[in-house]
Coordinates of C-alpha atoms and ligand atoms in Angstrom, one line a residue:
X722 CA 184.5 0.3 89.8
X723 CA 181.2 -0.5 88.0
X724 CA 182.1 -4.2 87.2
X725 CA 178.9 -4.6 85.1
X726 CA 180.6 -3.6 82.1
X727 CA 183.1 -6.5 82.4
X728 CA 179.4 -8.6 81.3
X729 CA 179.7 -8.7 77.4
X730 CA 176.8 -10.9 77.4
X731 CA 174.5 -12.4 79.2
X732 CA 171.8 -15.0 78.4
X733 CA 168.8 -16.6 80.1
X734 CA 167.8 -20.2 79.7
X735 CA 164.0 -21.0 81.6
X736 CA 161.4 -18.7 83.5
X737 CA 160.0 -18.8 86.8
X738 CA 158.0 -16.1 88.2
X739 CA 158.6 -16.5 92.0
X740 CA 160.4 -13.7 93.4
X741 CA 161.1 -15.6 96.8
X742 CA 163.5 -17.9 94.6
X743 CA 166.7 -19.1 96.0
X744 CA 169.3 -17.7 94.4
X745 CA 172.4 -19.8 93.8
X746 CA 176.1 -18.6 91.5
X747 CA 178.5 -20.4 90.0
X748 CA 181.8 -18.9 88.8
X749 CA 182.9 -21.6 85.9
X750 CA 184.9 -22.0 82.5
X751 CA 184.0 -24.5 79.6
X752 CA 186.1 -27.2 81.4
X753 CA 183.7 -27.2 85.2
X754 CA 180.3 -26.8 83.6
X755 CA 179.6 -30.4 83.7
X756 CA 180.4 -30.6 87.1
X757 CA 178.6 -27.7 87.9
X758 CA 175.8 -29.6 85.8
X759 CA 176.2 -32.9 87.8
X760 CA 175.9 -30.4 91.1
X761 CA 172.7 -28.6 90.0
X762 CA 171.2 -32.2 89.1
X763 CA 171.9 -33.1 92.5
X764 CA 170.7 -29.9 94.4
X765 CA 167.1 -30.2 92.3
X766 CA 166.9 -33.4 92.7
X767 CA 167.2 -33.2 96.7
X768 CA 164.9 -29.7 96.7
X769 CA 162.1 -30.6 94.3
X770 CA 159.5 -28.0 95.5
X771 CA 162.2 -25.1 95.5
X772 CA 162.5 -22.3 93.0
X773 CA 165.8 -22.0 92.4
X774 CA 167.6 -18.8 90.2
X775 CA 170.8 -20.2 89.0
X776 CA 173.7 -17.7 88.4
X777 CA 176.4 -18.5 86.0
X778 CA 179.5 -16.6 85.7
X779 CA 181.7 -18.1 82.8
X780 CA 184.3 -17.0 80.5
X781 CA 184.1 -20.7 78.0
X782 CA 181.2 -22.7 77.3
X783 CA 180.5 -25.4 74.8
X784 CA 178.0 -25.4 73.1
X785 CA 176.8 -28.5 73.8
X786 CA 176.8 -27.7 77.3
X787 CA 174.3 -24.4 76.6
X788 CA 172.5 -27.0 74.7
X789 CA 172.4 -29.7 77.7
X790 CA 171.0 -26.4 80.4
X791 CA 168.3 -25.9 78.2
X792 CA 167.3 -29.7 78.1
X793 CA 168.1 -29.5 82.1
X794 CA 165.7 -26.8 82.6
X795 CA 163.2 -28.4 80.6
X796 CA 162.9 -31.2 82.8
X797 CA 163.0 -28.9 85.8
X798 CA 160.4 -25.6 85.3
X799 CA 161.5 -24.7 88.9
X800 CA 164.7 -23.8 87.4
X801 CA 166.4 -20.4 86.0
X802 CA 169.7 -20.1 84.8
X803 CA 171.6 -16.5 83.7
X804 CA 174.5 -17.3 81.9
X805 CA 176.9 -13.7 82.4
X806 CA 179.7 -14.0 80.1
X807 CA 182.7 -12.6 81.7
X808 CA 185.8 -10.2 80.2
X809 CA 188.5 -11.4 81.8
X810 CA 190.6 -8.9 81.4
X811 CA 189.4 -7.6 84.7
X812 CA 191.5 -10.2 86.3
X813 CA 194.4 -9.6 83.8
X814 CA 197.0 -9.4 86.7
X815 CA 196.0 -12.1 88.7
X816 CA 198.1 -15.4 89.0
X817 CA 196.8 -18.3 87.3
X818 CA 198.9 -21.7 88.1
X819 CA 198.2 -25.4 88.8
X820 CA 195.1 -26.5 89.7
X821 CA 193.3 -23.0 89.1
X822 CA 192.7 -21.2 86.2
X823 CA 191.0 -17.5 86.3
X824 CA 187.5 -19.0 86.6
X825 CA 187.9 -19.0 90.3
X826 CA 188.5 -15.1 89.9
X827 CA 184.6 -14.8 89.0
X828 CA 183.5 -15.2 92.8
X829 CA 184.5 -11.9 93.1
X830 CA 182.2 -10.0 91.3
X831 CA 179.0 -11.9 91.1
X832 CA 177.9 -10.2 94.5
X833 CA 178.5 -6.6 92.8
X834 CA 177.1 -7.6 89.6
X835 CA 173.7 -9.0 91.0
X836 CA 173.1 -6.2 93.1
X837 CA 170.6 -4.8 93.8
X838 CA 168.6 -7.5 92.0
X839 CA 169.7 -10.0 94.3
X840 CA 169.8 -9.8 98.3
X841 CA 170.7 -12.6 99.3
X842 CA 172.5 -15.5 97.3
X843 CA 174.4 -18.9 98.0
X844 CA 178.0 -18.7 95.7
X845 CA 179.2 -22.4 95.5
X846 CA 182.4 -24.3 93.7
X847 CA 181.5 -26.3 91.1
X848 CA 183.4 -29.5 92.6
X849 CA 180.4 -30.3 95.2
X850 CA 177.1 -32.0 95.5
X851 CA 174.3 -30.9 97.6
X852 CA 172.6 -33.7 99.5
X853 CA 170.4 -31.8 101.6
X854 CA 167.8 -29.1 101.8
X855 CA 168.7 -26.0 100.8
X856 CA 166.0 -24.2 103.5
X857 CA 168.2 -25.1 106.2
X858 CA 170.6 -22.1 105.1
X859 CA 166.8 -20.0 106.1
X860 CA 167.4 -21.1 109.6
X861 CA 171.1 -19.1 110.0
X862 CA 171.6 -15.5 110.8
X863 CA 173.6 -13.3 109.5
X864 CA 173.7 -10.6 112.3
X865 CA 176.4 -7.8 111.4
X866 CA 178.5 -10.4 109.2
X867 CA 178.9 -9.5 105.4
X868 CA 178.9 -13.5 104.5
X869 CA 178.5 -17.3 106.2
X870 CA 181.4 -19.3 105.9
X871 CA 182.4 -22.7 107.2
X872 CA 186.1 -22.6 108.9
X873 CA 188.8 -24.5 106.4
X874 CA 190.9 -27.0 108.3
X875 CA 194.3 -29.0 108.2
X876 CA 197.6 -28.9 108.6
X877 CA 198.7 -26.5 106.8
X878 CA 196.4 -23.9 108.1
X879 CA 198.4 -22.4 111.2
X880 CA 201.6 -22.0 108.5
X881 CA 199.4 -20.4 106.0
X882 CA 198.0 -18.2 108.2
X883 CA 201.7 -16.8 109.2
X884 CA 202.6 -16.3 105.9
X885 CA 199.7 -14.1 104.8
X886 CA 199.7 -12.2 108.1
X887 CA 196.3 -13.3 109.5
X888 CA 196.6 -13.8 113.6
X889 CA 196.1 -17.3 114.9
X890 CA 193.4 -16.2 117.1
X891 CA 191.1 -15.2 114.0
X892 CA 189.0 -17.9 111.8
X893 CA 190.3 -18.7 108.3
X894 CA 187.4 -19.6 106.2
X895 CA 187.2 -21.9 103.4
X896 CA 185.7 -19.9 100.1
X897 CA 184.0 -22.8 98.2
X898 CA 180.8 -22.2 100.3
X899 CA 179.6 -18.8 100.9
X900 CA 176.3 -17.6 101.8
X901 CA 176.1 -13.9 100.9
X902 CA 174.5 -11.4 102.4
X903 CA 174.4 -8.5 98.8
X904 CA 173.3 -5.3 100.9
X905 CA 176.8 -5.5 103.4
X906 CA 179.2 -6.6 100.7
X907 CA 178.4 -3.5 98.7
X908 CA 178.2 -1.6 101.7
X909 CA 181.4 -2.4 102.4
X910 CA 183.0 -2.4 98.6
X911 CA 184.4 -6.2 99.1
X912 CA 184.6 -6.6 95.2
X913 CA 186.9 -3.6 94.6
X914 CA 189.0 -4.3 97.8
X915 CA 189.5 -7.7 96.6
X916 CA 190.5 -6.5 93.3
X917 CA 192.6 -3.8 94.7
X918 CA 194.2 -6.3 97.0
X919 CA 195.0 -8.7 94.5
X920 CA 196.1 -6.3 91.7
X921 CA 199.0 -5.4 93.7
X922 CA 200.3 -8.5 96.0
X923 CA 200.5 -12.4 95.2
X924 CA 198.6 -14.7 97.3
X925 CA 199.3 -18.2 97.5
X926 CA 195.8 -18.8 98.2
X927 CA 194.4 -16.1 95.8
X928 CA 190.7 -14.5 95.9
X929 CA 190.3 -17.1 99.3
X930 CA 193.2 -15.1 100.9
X931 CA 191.7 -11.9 100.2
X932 CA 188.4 -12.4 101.3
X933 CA 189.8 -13.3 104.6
X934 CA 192.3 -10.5 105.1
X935 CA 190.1 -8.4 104.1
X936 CA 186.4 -9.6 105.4
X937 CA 187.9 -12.2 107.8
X938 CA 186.7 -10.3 111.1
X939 CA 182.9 -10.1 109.2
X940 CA 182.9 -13.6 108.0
X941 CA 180.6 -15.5 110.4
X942 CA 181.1 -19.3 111.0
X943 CA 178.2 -21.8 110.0
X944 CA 178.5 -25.5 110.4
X945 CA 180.9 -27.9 108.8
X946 CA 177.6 -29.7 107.4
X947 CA 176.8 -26.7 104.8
X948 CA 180.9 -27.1 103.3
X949 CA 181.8 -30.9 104.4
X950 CA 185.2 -31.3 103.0
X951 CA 186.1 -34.9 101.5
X952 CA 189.7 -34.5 100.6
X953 CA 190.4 -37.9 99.2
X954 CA 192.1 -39.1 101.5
X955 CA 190.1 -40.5 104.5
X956 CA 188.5 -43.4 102.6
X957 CA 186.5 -44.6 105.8
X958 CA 184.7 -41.0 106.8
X959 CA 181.2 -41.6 107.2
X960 CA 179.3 -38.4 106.1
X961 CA 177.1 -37.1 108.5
X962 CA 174.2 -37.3 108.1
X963 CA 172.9 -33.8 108.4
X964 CA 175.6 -33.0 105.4
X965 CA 174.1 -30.1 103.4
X966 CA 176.8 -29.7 100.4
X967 CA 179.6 -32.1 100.5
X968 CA 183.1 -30.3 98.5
X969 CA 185.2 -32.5 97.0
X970 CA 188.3 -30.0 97.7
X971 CA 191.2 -32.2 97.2
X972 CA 193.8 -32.4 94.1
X973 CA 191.9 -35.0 92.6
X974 CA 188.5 -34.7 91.7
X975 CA 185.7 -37.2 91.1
X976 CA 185.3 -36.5 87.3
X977 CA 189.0 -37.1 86.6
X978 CA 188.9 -41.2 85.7
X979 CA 192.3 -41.6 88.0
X980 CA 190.9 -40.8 90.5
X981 CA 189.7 -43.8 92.8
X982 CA 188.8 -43.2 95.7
X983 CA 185.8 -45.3 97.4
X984 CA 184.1 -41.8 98.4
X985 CA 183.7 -41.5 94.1
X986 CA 180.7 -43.5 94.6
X987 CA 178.8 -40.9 95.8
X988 CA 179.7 -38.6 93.1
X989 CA 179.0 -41.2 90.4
X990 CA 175.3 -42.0 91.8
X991 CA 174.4 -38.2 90.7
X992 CA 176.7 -38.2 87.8
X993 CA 174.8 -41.2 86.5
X994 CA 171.2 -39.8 86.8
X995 CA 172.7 -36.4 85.2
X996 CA 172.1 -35.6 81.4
X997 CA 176.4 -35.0 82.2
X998 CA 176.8 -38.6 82.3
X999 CA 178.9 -39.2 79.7
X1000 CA 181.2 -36.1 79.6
X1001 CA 184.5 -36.8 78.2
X1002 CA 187.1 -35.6 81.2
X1003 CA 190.1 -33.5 79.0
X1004 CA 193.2 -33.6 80.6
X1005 CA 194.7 -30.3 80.7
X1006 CA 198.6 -31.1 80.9
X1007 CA 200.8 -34.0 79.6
X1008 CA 201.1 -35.3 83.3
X1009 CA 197.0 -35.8 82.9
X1010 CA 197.8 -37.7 79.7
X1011 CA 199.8 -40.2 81.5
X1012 CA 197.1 -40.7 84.1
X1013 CA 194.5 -41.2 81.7
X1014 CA 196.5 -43.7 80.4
X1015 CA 196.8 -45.2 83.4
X1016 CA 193.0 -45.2 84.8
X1017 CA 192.1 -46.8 81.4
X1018 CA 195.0 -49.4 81.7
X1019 CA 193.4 -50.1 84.9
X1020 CA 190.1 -50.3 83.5
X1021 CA 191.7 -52.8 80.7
X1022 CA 191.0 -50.4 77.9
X1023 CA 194.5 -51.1 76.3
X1024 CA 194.0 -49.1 73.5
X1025 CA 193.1 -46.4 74.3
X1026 CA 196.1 -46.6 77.3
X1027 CA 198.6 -46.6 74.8
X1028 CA 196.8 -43.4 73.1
X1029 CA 197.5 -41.3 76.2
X1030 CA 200.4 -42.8 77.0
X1031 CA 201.8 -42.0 73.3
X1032 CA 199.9 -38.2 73.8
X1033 CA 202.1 -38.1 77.4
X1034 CA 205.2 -38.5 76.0
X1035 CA 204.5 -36.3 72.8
X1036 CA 203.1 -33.6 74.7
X1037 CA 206.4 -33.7 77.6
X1038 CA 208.8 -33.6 74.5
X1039 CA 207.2 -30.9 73.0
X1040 CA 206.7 -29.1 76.8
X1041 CA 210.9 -29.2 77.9
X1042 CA 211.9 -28.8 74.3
Ligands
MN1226 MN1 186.4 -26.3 95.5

């Protein structure tokens, strides 16, 4: 399927003229831009002498978040972005539910869409920070594999694993991080399998299950430091110090103002030197309303408690009516 014409616009925000640019994607909607914004502050920030060609694949956008790019690239002239506007109803039968909407959906075709422009490209979430140099992904190989992947880990993994039919001997790899090589995943038609594959069975995990029943045995492992996980929950994990991107894969994410976890820190250093700085977090369900209201209670903005606390239970009235 020729996903190009599910592009119904596209727009381009900088120029640079080096055709040895890394090439990084996003897949986003209005709601992770500044995230994504607060990540590529922190990737240029930590790679000042790269050229980087940024790749955003979006179906929402503010316009004061186009507006904030363009000031972004301004500062940095070693920056492109692409803005591809997506159709979404090329995912119209996929499950949405809690804690994903269809954004995460765009992964799947950036590597069709960009090819052959594109050989080789980085696709990242939008709920990481990079903290290292992005020329130590240079040093990997990709041998026969289609991508580089880092293995996903925890408790629930051998269960999971079982339920979608994926043998315990073979690596289950964590989709937030995936360095792509464009030539083999055409070759090998992993954007129409994926949508083929989803179209017609339900996966608890989504595109992520996909990719590895489908590409799991071509999925080559690279180290935990290019996809360190910070769930939230181990407060006292040191990173390492060779960390590379750092996800923030957990339920709660450092943007939302609940969440308070010492490992926010981090995320609020970058977040602070970011033109994202102060982006209003909107809660997207009334059970966020009553969090907000707590994290500004906590914060002794009374007020504006009792405004989300009022919007919490208006919003669950109006929800089980
Ligand atoms: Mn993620």
């Amino acid at each position: 399927m020729d996903l190009t014409q599910f592009i119904y616009k596209n727009e381009t925000i900088g120029q640079i003229t080096d055709s040895d640019a890394f090439n990084v994607a996003f897949g986003v909607d209005a709601n992770f831009v500044p995230p994504m914004g607060i990540m590529l502050t922190s990737m240029v920030m930590n790679n000042p002498q790269t050229q980087l060609h940024v790749h955003v694949f979006l179906n929402s956008i503010l316009d004061e978040d186009v507006a904030r790019l363009k000031h972004f690239v301004s500062q940095y002239p070693n920056v492109q972005i692409d803005l591809y506007y997506v159709n979404v109803e090329v995912f119209k039968n996929f499950s949405v539910g809690k804690g994903y909407t269809v954004a995460t959906y765009h992964r799947i075709i950036i590597a069709q869409v960009l090819y052959p422009a594109v050989s080789k490209l980085l696709y990242i979430d939008a709920d990481t920070l990079c903290v290292g140099k992005l020329t130590e992904l240079n040093k990997l190989t990709f041998e026969d594999n289609i991508l580089l992947a880092v293995a996903d880990k925890g408790e629930w993994l051998a269960q999971h694993k079982r339920d979608i039919g994926i043998a315990e001997s073979q690596t289950y790899f964590n989709a937030g991080v995936l360095y792509i090589d464009l030539n083999k995943w055409n070759q090998y038609s992993l954007s129409d399998k994926m949508i083929d594959m989803l179209n017609s069975c339900h996966l608890s995990f989504q595109d992520q299950d996909a990719l590895n029943l489908i590409a799991g045995t071509q999925i080559k492992a690279m180290p935990v430091r290019f996809n360190q996980f910070l769930l939230m929950k181990h407060d006292n994990d040191d990173l390492p110090e060779d960390t590379v991107f750092i996800h923030f894969a957990g339920q709660v994410k450092p943007w939302q103002p609940w969440c308070d976890n010492p490992q926010r820190a981090v995320y609020d250093e970058y977040r602070n030197k970011s033109l994202w700085k102060e982006f209003d977090y909107r809660p997207r369900d009334y059970q966020e309303n009553r969090l907000m209201g707590k994290a500004a209670r906590r914060q002794g903005q009374l007020l504006t408690a009792l405004k989300w606390y009022y919007l919490y239970a208006k919003d669950k009235l109006m929800t089980n009516a």
